[in-house]
PDB file of C-alpha atoms in Angstrom:
ATOM      1  CA  MET A  16     -31.332   5.464  39.964  1.00 49.00           C
ATOM      2  CA  GLU A  17     -34.569   5.626  38.028  1.00 55.00           C
ATOM      3  CA  SER A  18     -37.586   4.654  40.127  1.00 64.00           C
ATOM      4  CA  ASP A  19     -39.141   2.491  37.407  1.00 88.00           C
ATOM      5  CA  GLY A  20     -37.099  -0.570  38.299  1.00 94.00           C
ATOM      6  CA  PHE A  21     -37.159  -3.018  41.196  1.00 97.00           C
ATOM      7  CA  ILE A  22     -34.975  -5.759  42.642  1.00 98.00           C
ATOM      8  CA  ILE A  23     -36.825  -8.996  43.369  1.00 98.00           C
ATOM      9  CA  ILE A  24     -35.171 -11.350  45.857  1.00 99.00           C
ATOM     10  CA  PRO A  25     -36.850 -14.717  46.530  1.00 98.00           C
ATOM     11  CA  ALA A  26     -36.008 -15.777  50.084  1.00 98.00           C
ATOM     12  CA  ARG A  27     -36.683 -18.904  52.105  1.00 96.00           C
ATOM     13  CA  ASN A  28     -35.140 -19.228  55.561  1.00 96.00           C
ATOM     14  CA  GLU A  29     -32.343 -16.721  54.960  1.00 96.00           C
ATOM     15  CA  GLU A  30     -32.472 -14.827  58.270  1.00 97.00           C
ATOM     16  CA  GLU A  31     -28.691 -15.036  58.661  1.00 96.00           C
ATOM     17  CA  ASN A  32     -27.930 -13.716  55.172  1.00 97.00           C
ATOM     18  CA  ILE A  33     -30.705 -11.286  54.286  1.00 98.00           C
ATOM     19  CA  VAL A  34     -29.330  -8.255  56.158  1.00 98.00           C
ATOM     20  CA  SER A  35     -25.955  -8.349  54.400  1.00 97.00           C
ATOM     21  CA  VAL A  36     -27.702  -8.733  51.033  1.00 98.00           C
ATOM     22  CA  ILE A  37     -29.974  -5.730  51.647  1.00 98.00           C
ATOM     23  CA  ASP A  38     -27.144  -3.614  53.078  1.00 98.00           C
ATOM     24  CA  GLY A  39     -24.912  -4.478  50.134  1.00 98.00           C
ATOM     25  CA  ILE A  40     -27.535  -3.208  47.697  1.00 98.00           C
ATOM     26  CA  LEU A  41     -28.367  -0.047  49.644  1.00 97.00           C
ATOM     27  CA  HIS A  42     -24.670   0.786  50.004  1.00 97.00           C
ATOM     28  CA  LEU A  43     -24.501   1.259  46.231  1.00 96.00           C
ATOM     29  CA  GLY A  44     -26.929   4.181  46.464  1.00 94.00           C
ATOM     30  CA  LEU A  45     -28.882   2.956  43.446  1.00 90.00           C
ATOM     31  CA  PHE A  46     -32.159   2.027  45.087  1.00 92.00           C
ATOM     32  CA  LYS A  47     -34.527   3.168  47.782  1.00 94.00           C
ATOM     33  CA  PRO A  48     -35.470   0.463  50.306  1.00 96.00           C
ATOM     34  CA  SER A  49     -39.005   0.396  48.864  1.00 93.00           C
ATOM     35  CA  GLN A  50     -37.577  -0.716  45.522  1.00 96.00           C
ATOM     36  CA  ILE A  51     -36.090  -3.856  47.048  1.00 98.00           C
ATOM     37  CA  ILE A  52     -38.721  -6.600  47.160  1.00 98.00           C
ATOM     38  CA  ILE A  53     -38.043  -9.581  49.397  1.00 99.00           C
ATOM     39  CA  VAL A  54     -40.420 -12.413  48.541  1.00 99.00           C
ATOM     40  CA  ASN A  55     -40.811 -14.486  51.679  1.00 98.00           C
ATOM     41  CA  ASN A  56     -41.280 -17.974  50.258  1.00 98.00           C
ATOM     42  CA  ALA A  57     -42.816 -19.958  53.134  1.00 96.00           C
ATOM     43  CA  SER A  58     -39.944 -19.221  55.510  1.00 97.00           C
ATOM     44  CA  THR A  59     -40.135 -20.807  58.955  1.00 96.00           C
ATOM     45  CA  ASP A  60     -37.561 -18.429  60.453  1.00 97.00           C
ATOM     46  CA  ASN A  61     -37.426 -14.639  60.894  1.00 98.00           C
ATOM     47  CA  THR A  62     -36.499 -13.740  57.308  1.00 98.00           C
ATOM     48  CA  ALA A  63     -39.640 -11.643  56.731  1.00 98.00           C
ATOM     49  CA  ALA A  64     -39.477  -9.795  60.057  1.00 98.00           C
ATOM     50  CA  ILE A  65     -35.800  -8.938  59.620  1.00 98.00           C
ATOM     51  CA  ALA A  66     -36.370  -7.688  56.077  1.00 98.00           C
ATOM     52  CA  LYS A  67     -39.317  -5.525  57.188  1.00 98.00           C
ATOM     53  CA  HIS A  68     -37.137  -4.022  59.905  1.00 97.00           C
ATOM     54  CA  LYS A  69     -34.702  -2.919  57.184  1.00 97.00           C
ATOM     55  CA  GLY A  70     -37.520  -0.954  55.532  1.00 97.00           C
ATOM     56  CA  VAL A  71     -37.686  -2.927  52.301  1.00 98.00           C
ATOM     57  CA  THR A  72     -40.870  -4.220  50.684  1.00 97.00           C
ATOM     58  CA  VAL A  73     -41.811  -7.731  51.819  1.00 98.00           C
ATOM     59  CA  VAL A  74     -44.239  -9.910  49.869  1.00 98.00           C
ATOM     60  CA  ASP A  75     -45.439 -13.248  51.229  1.00 98.00           C
ATOM     61  CA  GLU A  76     -45.718 -16.248  48.897  1.00 98.00           C
ATOM     62  CA  PRO A  77     -46.741 -19.327  50.915  1.00 98.00           C
ATOM     63  CA  ARG A  78     -46.525 -21.680  47.929  1.00 97.00           C
ATOM     64  CA  LEU A  79     -43.062 -23.192  47.763  1.00 96.00           C
ATOM     65  CA  GLY A  80     -41.075 -22.737  44.577  1.00 96.00           C
ATOM     66  CA  TYR A  81     -38.522 -20.352  43.097  1.00 96.00           C
ATOM     67  CA  GLY A  82     -40.812 -19.589  40.167  1.00 97.00           C
ATOM     68  CA  ASN A  83     -43.743 -18.965  42.505  1.00 98.00           C
ATOM     69  CA  ALA A  84     -41.643 -16.466  44.451  1.00 98.00           C
ATOM     70  CA  CYS A  85     -40.482 -14.635  41.324  1.00 98.00           C
ATOM     71  CA  LEU A  86     -44.026 -14.456  39.964  1.00 98.00           C
ATOM     72  CA  ALA A  87     -45.313 -13.105  43.292  1.00 98.00           C
ATOM     73  CA  GLY A  88     -42.725 -10.334  43.234  1.00 98.00           C
ATOM     74  CA  ILE A  89     -43.576  -9.464  39.637  1.00 97.00           C
ATOM     75  CA  ARG A  90     -47.307  -9.303  40.355  1.00 96.00           C
ATOM     76  CA  CYS A  91     -46.819  -6.650  43.011  1.00 94.00           C
ATOM     77  CA  ILE A  92     -45.044  -4.252  40.627  1.00 94.00           C
ATOM     78  CA  GLN A  93     -47.161  -4.809  37.512  1.00 88.00           C
ATOM     79  CA  GLY A  94     -48.023  -1.482  35.922  1.00 88.00           C
ATOM     80  CA  ILE A  95     -45.376   0.520  37.789  1.00 91.00           C
ATOM     81  CA  ALA A  96     -42.119  -1.137  36.721  1.00 94.00           C
ATOM     82  CA  LYS A  97     -40.379  -1.065  33.365  1.00 95.00           C
ATOM     83  CA  TRP A  98     -37.693  -3.543  34.334  1.00 97.00           C
ATOM     84  CA  ILE A  99     -36.671  -5.826  37.168  1.00 97.00           C
ATOM     85  CA  LEU A 100     -33.519  -7.406  38.487  1.00 98.00           C
ATOM     86  CA  ILE A 101     -33.644 -10.825  40.151  1.00 98.00           C
ATOM     87  CA  MET A 102     -30.939 -12.002  42.537  1.00 98.00           C
ATOM     88  CA  ASP A 103     -30.444 -14.564  45.297  1.00 96.00           C
ATOM     89  CA  ALA A 104     -30.999 -13.980  49.011  1.00 97.00           C
ATOM     90  CA  ASP A 105     -28.086 -16.069  50.273  1.00 95.00           C
ATOM     91  CA  GLY A 106     -25.309 -13.555  49.595  1.00 95.00           C
ATOM     92  CA  SER A 107     -23.806 -15.524  46.707  1.00 96.00           C
ATOM     93  CA  ASP A 108     -24.394 -12.700  44.226  1.00 97.00           C
ATOM     94  CA  ASP A 109     -21.983  -9.784  44.648  1.00 96.00           C
ATOM     95  CA  PRO A 110     -23.959  -6.501  44.886  1.00 96.00           C
ATOM     96  CA  THR A 111     -21.080  -4.571  43.316  1.00 96.00           C
ATOM     97  CA  ASP A 112     -21.799  -6.409  40.047  1.00 97.00           C
ATOM     98  CA  LEU A 113     -25.083  -4.512  39.908  1.00 97.00           C
ATOM     99  CA  LEU A 114     -23.214  -1.348  38.922  1.00 96.00           C
ATOM    100  CA  ASN A 115     -22.002  -2.909  35.681  1.00 96.00           C
ATOM    101  CA  LEU A 116     -25.326  -4.613  35.005  1.00 96.00           C
ATOM    102  CA  PHE A 117     -27.227  -1.347  35.337  1.00 94.00           C
ATOM    103  CA  LYS A 118     -24.820   0.550  33.108  1.00 95.00           C
ATOM    104  CA  ILE A 119     -24.912  -2.023  30.311  1.00 97.00           C
ATOM    105  CA  PHE A 120     -28.667  -2.516  30.592  1.00 97.00           C
ATOM    106  CA  HIS A 121     -29.492   1.186  30.432  1.00 94.00           C
ATOM    107  CA  ASP A 122     -26.922   1.987  27.748  1.00 96.00           C
ATOM    108  CA  SER A 123     -28.277  -0.676  25.389  1.00 96.00           C
ATOM    109  CA  ASP A 124     -31.529  -2.022  24.007  1.00 96.00           C
ATOM    110  CA  VAL A 125     -30.995  -5.502  25.444  1.00 98.00           C
ATOM    111  CA  ASP A 126     -34.175  -7.214  26.674  1.00 99.00           C
ATOM    112  CA  LEU A 127     -32.568  -9.821  28.933  1.00 99.00           C
ATOM    113  CA  LEU A 128     -29.196  -9.363  30.618  1.00 99.00           C
ATOM    114  CA  ILE A 129     -27.781 -12.440  32.350  1.00 99.00           C
ATOM    115  CA  GLY A 130     -24.896 -12.481  34.795  1.00 98.00           C
ATOM    116  CA  SER A 131     -22.590 -15.376  33.913  1.00 98.00           C
ATOM    117  CA  ARG A 132     -20.598 -17.007  36.697  1.00 96.00           C
ATOM    118  CA  VAL A 133     -18.680 -18.937  34.037  1.00 96.00           C
ATOM    119  CA  LEU A 134     -17.507 -15.817  32.220  1.00 97.00           C
ATOM    120  CA  GLY A 135     -16.785 -14.201  35.581  1.00 97.00           C
ATOM    121  CA  PHE A 136     -15.434 -15.743  38.772  1.00 94.00           C
ATOM    122  CA  ALA A 137     -17.090 -18.405  40.912  1.00 92.00           C
ATOM    123  CA  GLU A 138     -15.458 -18.763  44.316  1.00 93.00           C
ATOM    124  CA  ARG A 139     -14.138 -22.236  45.052  1.00 90.00           C
ATOM    125  CA  GLY A 140     -16.929 -24.308  46.578  1.00 85.00           C
ATOM    126  CA  SER A 141     -19.733 -21.951  45.555  1.00 87.00           C
ATOM    127  CA  LEU A 142     -20.994 -24.357  42.887  1.00 87.00           C
ATOM    128  CA  GLY A 143     -21.291 -28.113  43.317  1.00 82.00           C
ATOM    129  CA  PHE A 144     -20.188 -30.633  40.694  1.00 84.00           C
ATOM    130  CA  ILE A 145     -23.754 -31.459  39.668  1.00 83.00           C
ATOM    131  CA  GLN A 146     -24.514 -27.744  39.302  1.00 84.00           C
ATOM    132  CA  LYS A 147     -21.471 -27.211  37.099  1.00 90.00           C
ATOM    133  CA  TYR A 148     -22.111 -30.278  34.948  1.00 89.00           C
ATOM    134  CA  GLY A 149     -25.847 -29.646  34.691  1.00 89.00           C
ATOM    135  CA  ASN A 150     -25.203 -26.040  33.762  1.00 93.00           C
ATOM    136  CA  TRP A 151     -22.772 -27.057  31.015  1.00 95.00           C
ATOM    137  CA  LEU A 152     -25.078 -29.785  29.689  1.00 95.00           C
ATOM    138  CA  THR A 153     -28.100 -27.496  29.502  1.00 96.00           C
ATOM    139  CA  CYS A 154     -26.149 -24.736  27.765  1.00 97.00           C
ATOM    140  CA  PHE A 155     -24.821 -27.318  25.295  1.00 98.00           C
ATOM    141  CA  LEU A 156     -28.364 -28.513  24.575  1.00 97.00           C
ATOM    142  CA  ILE A 157     -29.505 -24.942  23.997  1.00 98.00           C
ATOM    143  CA  PHE A 158     -26.742 -24.499  21.427  1.00 98.00           C
ATOM    144  CA  LEU A 159     -27.492 -27.876  19.845  1.00 98.00           C
ATOM    145  CA  PHE A 160     -31.199 -27.153  19.386  1.00 98.00           C
ATOM    146  CA  TYR A 161     -31.247 -23.364  18.995  1.00 98.00           C
ATOM    147  CA  ARG A 162     -27.724 -22.392  17.878  1.00 97.00           C
ATOM    148  CA  ARG A 163     -27.666 -19.825  20.679  1.00 97.00           C
ATOM    149  CA  ARG A 164     -24.646 -19.778  22.966  1.00 97.00           C
ATOM    150  CA  PHE A 165     -25.097 -19.445  26.723  1.00 98.00           C
ATOM    151  CA  THR A 166     -22.507 -20.142  29.382  1.00 98.00           C
ATOM    152  CA  ASP A 167     -24.739 -20.052  32.456  1.00 97.00           C
ATOM    153  CA  LEU A 168     -28.243 -20.309  33.906  1.00 96.00           C
ATOM    154  CA  GLY A 169     -27.282 -18.004  36.756  1.00 94.00           C
ATOM    155  CA  PRO A 170     -29.784 -16.295  39.064  1.00 95.00           C
ATOM    156  CA  LEU A 171     -28.544 -12.713  38.631  1.00 98.00           C
ATOM    157  CA  ARG A 172     -30.426 -11.185  35.697  1.00 98.00           C
ATOM    158  CA  MET A 173     -32.230  -8.065  34.485  1.00 98.00           C
ATOM    159  CA  ILE A 174     -35.199  -8.014  32.149  1.00 98.00           C
ATOM    160  CA  ARG A 175     -37.588  -5.482  30.711  1.00 98.00           C
ATOM    161  CA  LEU A 176     -41.201  -5.990  31.783  1.00 96.00           C
ATOM    162  CA  SER A 177     -42.376  -5.696  28.180  1.00 96.00           C
ATOM    163  CA  ALA A 178     -40.131  -8.645  27.280  1.00 97.00           C
ATOM    164  CA  LEU A 179     -41.196 -10.594  30.349  1.00 96.00           C
ATOM    165  CA  LYS A 180     -44.839 -10.193  29.375  1.00 95.00           C
ATOM    166  CA  SER A 181     -44.190 -11.603  25.903  1.00 96.00           C
ATOM    167  CA  MET A 182     -42.527 -14.692  27.404  1.00 96.00           C
ATOM    168  CA  GLN A 183     -45.601 -15.745  29.406  1.00 94.00           C
ATOM    169  CA  LEU A 184     -43.500 -17.589  31.992  1.00 96.00           C
ATOM    170  CA  ARG A 185     -45.356 -20.276  33.916  1.00 94.00           C
ATOM    171  CA  ASP A 186     -42.801 -22.425  35.716  1.00 96.00           C
ATOM    172  CA  THR A 187     -43.288 -22.342  39.481  1.00 96.00           C
ATOM    173  CA  THR A 188     -40.135 -24.107  40.654  1.00 94.00           C
ATOM    174  CA  TRP A 189     -36.540 -24.556  39.507  1.00 92.00           C
ATOM    175  CA  GLY A 190     -37.303 -24.437  35.784  1.00 96.00           C
ATOM    176  CA  TRP A 191     -37.815 -20.660  35.977  1.00 97.00           C
ATOM    177  CA  ASN A 192     -34.384 -19.559  34.699  1.00 97.00           C
ATOM    178  CA  ILE A 193     -34.168 -22.041  31.833  1.00 98.00           C
ATOM    179  CA  GLU A 194     -37.748 -21.234  30.844  1.00 98.00           C
ATOM    180  CA  MET A 195     -36.847 -17.537  30.699  1.00 98.00           C
ATOM    181  CA  GLN A 196     -33.839 -18.177  28.466  1.00 98.00           C
ATOM    182  CA  ILE A 197     -35.638 -20.558  26.102  1.00 98.00           C
ATOM    183  CA  ARG A 198     -38.667 -18.295  25.831  1.00 98.00           C
ATOM    184  CA  ALA A 199     -36.399 -15.310  25.157  1.00 98.00           C
ATOM    185  CA  ILE A 200     -34.897 -17.201  22.215  1.00 98.00           C
ATOM    186  CA  GLN A 201     -38.306 -18.269  20.939  1.00 97.00           C
ATOM    187  CA  GLU A 202     -39.546 -14.666  21.124  1.00 97.00           C
ATOM    188  CA  ASN A 203     -36.431 -13.373  19.303  1.00 97.00           C
ATOM    189  CA  LEU A 204     -35.530 -11.079  22.189  1.00 98.00           C
ATOM    190  CA  LYS A 205     -32.154  -9.393  22.547  1.00 98.00           C
ATOM    191  CA  ILE A 206     -30.094 -11.322  25.080  1.00 99.00           C
ATOM    192  CA  LEU A 207     -26.650 -10.625  26.509  1.00 99.00           C
ATOM    193  CA  GLU A 208     -24.426 -12.386  29.046  1.00 99.00           C
ATOM    194  CA  ILE A 209     -21.831 -10.491  31.067  1.00 98.00           C
ATOM    195  CA  PRO A 210     -19.287 -11.710  33.653  1.00 98.00           C
ATOM    196  CA  VAL A 211     -20.250 -11.638  37.342  1.00 98.00           C
ATOM    197  CA  SER A 212     -18.805 -13.005  40.556  1.00 97.00           C
ATOM    198  CA  TYR A 213     -20.335 -15.761  42.658  1.00 96.00           C
ATOM    199  CA  ARG A 214     -19.494 -16.387  46.312  1.00 93.00           C
ATOM    200  CA  LYS A 215     -19.953 -19.175  48.823  1.00 89.00           C
ATOM    201  CA  ARG A 216     -22.859 -18.513  51.131  1.00 84.00           C
ATOM    202  CA  LYS A 217     -21.724 -17.601  54.642  1.00 83.00           C
ATOM    203  CA  TYR A 218     -24.595 -19.211  56.529  1.00 76.00           C
ATOM    204  CA  GLY A 219     -27.052 -22.012  55.951  1.00 71.00           C
ATOM    205  CA  VAL A 220     -27.277 -24.677  53.273  1.00 66.00           C
ATOM    206  CA  SER A 221     -27.972 -24.140  49.584  1.00 63.00           C
ATOM    207  CA  LYS A 222     -31.524 -24.971  48.512  1.00 61.00           C
ATOM    208  CA  ILE A 223     -30.091 -26.494  45.320  1.00 63.00           C
ATOM    209  CA  SER A 224     -26.725 -28.071  46.066  1.00 55.00           C
ATOM    210  CA  GLY A 225     -27.097 -28.553  49.819  1.00 54.00           C
ATOM    211  CA  THR A 226     -27.922 -32.238  49.399  1.00 68.00           C
ATOM    212  CA  LEU A 227     -27.228 -34.671  46.571  1.00 74.00           C
ATOM    213  CA  PRO A 228     -30.886 -35.730  46.132  1.00 81.00           C
ATOM    214  CA  MET A 229     -31.992 -32.098  45.857  1.00 74.00           C
ATOM    215  CA  ALA A 230     -29.238 -31.255  43.368  1.00 80.00           C
ATOM    216  CA  ILE A 231     -30.299 -34.202  41.189  1.00 85.00           C
ATOM    217  CA  ARG A 232     -33.962 -33.253  41.516  1.00 87.00           C
ATOM    218  CA  VAL A 233     -33.275 -29.697  40.395  1.00 86.00           C
ATOM    219  CA  GLY A 234     -31.151 -30.911  37.481  1.00 87.00           C
ATOM    220  CA  VAL A 235     -33.890 -33.256  36.282  1.00 90.00           C
ATOM    221  CA  LYS A 236     -36.450 -30.456  36.539  1.00 91.00           C
ATOM    222  CA  ILE A 237     -34.284 -28.129  34.430  1.00 94.00           C
ATOM    223  CA  LEU A 238     -33.771 -30.752  31.718  1.00 94.00           C
ATOM    224  CA  PHE A 239     -37.471 -31.641  31.725  1.00 94.00           C
ATOM    225  CA  THR A 240     -38.371 -27.971  31.305  1.00 96.00           C
ATOM    226  CA  PHE A 241     -35.905 -27.608  28.433  1.00 96.00           C
ATOM    227  CA  PHE A 242     -37.320 -30.522  26.451  1.00 96.00           C
ATOM    228  CA  LYS A 243     -40.931 -29.588  27.204  1.00 95.00           C
ATOM    229  CA  LEU A 244     -40.422 -26.048  25.891  1.00 96.00           C
ATOM    230  CA  THR A 245     -38.416 -27.279  22.905  1.00 96.00           C
ATOM    231  CA  MET A 246     -40.756 -30.056  21.818  1.00 94.00           C
ATOM    232  CA  LEU A 247     -44.006 -28.363  22.851  1.00 88.00           C
ATOM    233  CA  PRO A 248     -43.476 -24.595  22.665  1.00 83.00           C
ATOM    234  CA  PRO A 249     -46.332 -22.639  24.268  1.00 82.00           C
ATOM    235  CA  LYS A 250     -48.978 -21.156  22.028  1.00 74.00           C
ATOM    236  CA  LYS A 251     -49.341 -17.401  21.952  1.00 68.00           C
ATOM    237  CA  SER A 252     -52.408 -16.230  23.862  1.00 58.00           C
TER     238      SER A 252
END
């Protein structure tokens, strides 16, 4: 695999899952360990130490937030990467889907490639009711306001760094994915969804759907981000 791309994996307290995620990626033979970036997002367990032992790149981001973690990973590869892939650290994303993502991404001129769990297969119990409903509602709102069809706001995605720079993403928490998709539309970027699989995590509790209050909080944040970007689109710098 070309050395101008990196996988960024935000991770908070995933010591029981991180090894299988890293091994699943390395087994594909697409990346060197140094091209896998684990962003340790204020973990209180051994996530960082375990990842370092596997020989991958570990970046510390003490400020909580999914967006903060993604931005920290991006900062460390600025100037050396042409594209990145972002995936979860809990083992929900199937590493074998990366083969198809890479092929489509490199054989096309798409700017943003999103893995859709709706078009693909989501294992029973991998997505909570609020996640499913919130996902549907947000995608419906995107179509209503922008006439652009999405089926998912899933975490597994590839993007060119040139496109990412034009988006000027700022969200530091759970609005990161919806901000990326809205900004991609506003910047007239080429976007494509493809089917992917989604699995139940083996260990631990989901940071999003693990508790009802958190699931509601995340959903509200996503909707707030949507309306903020739609009603008050950012000015070009």
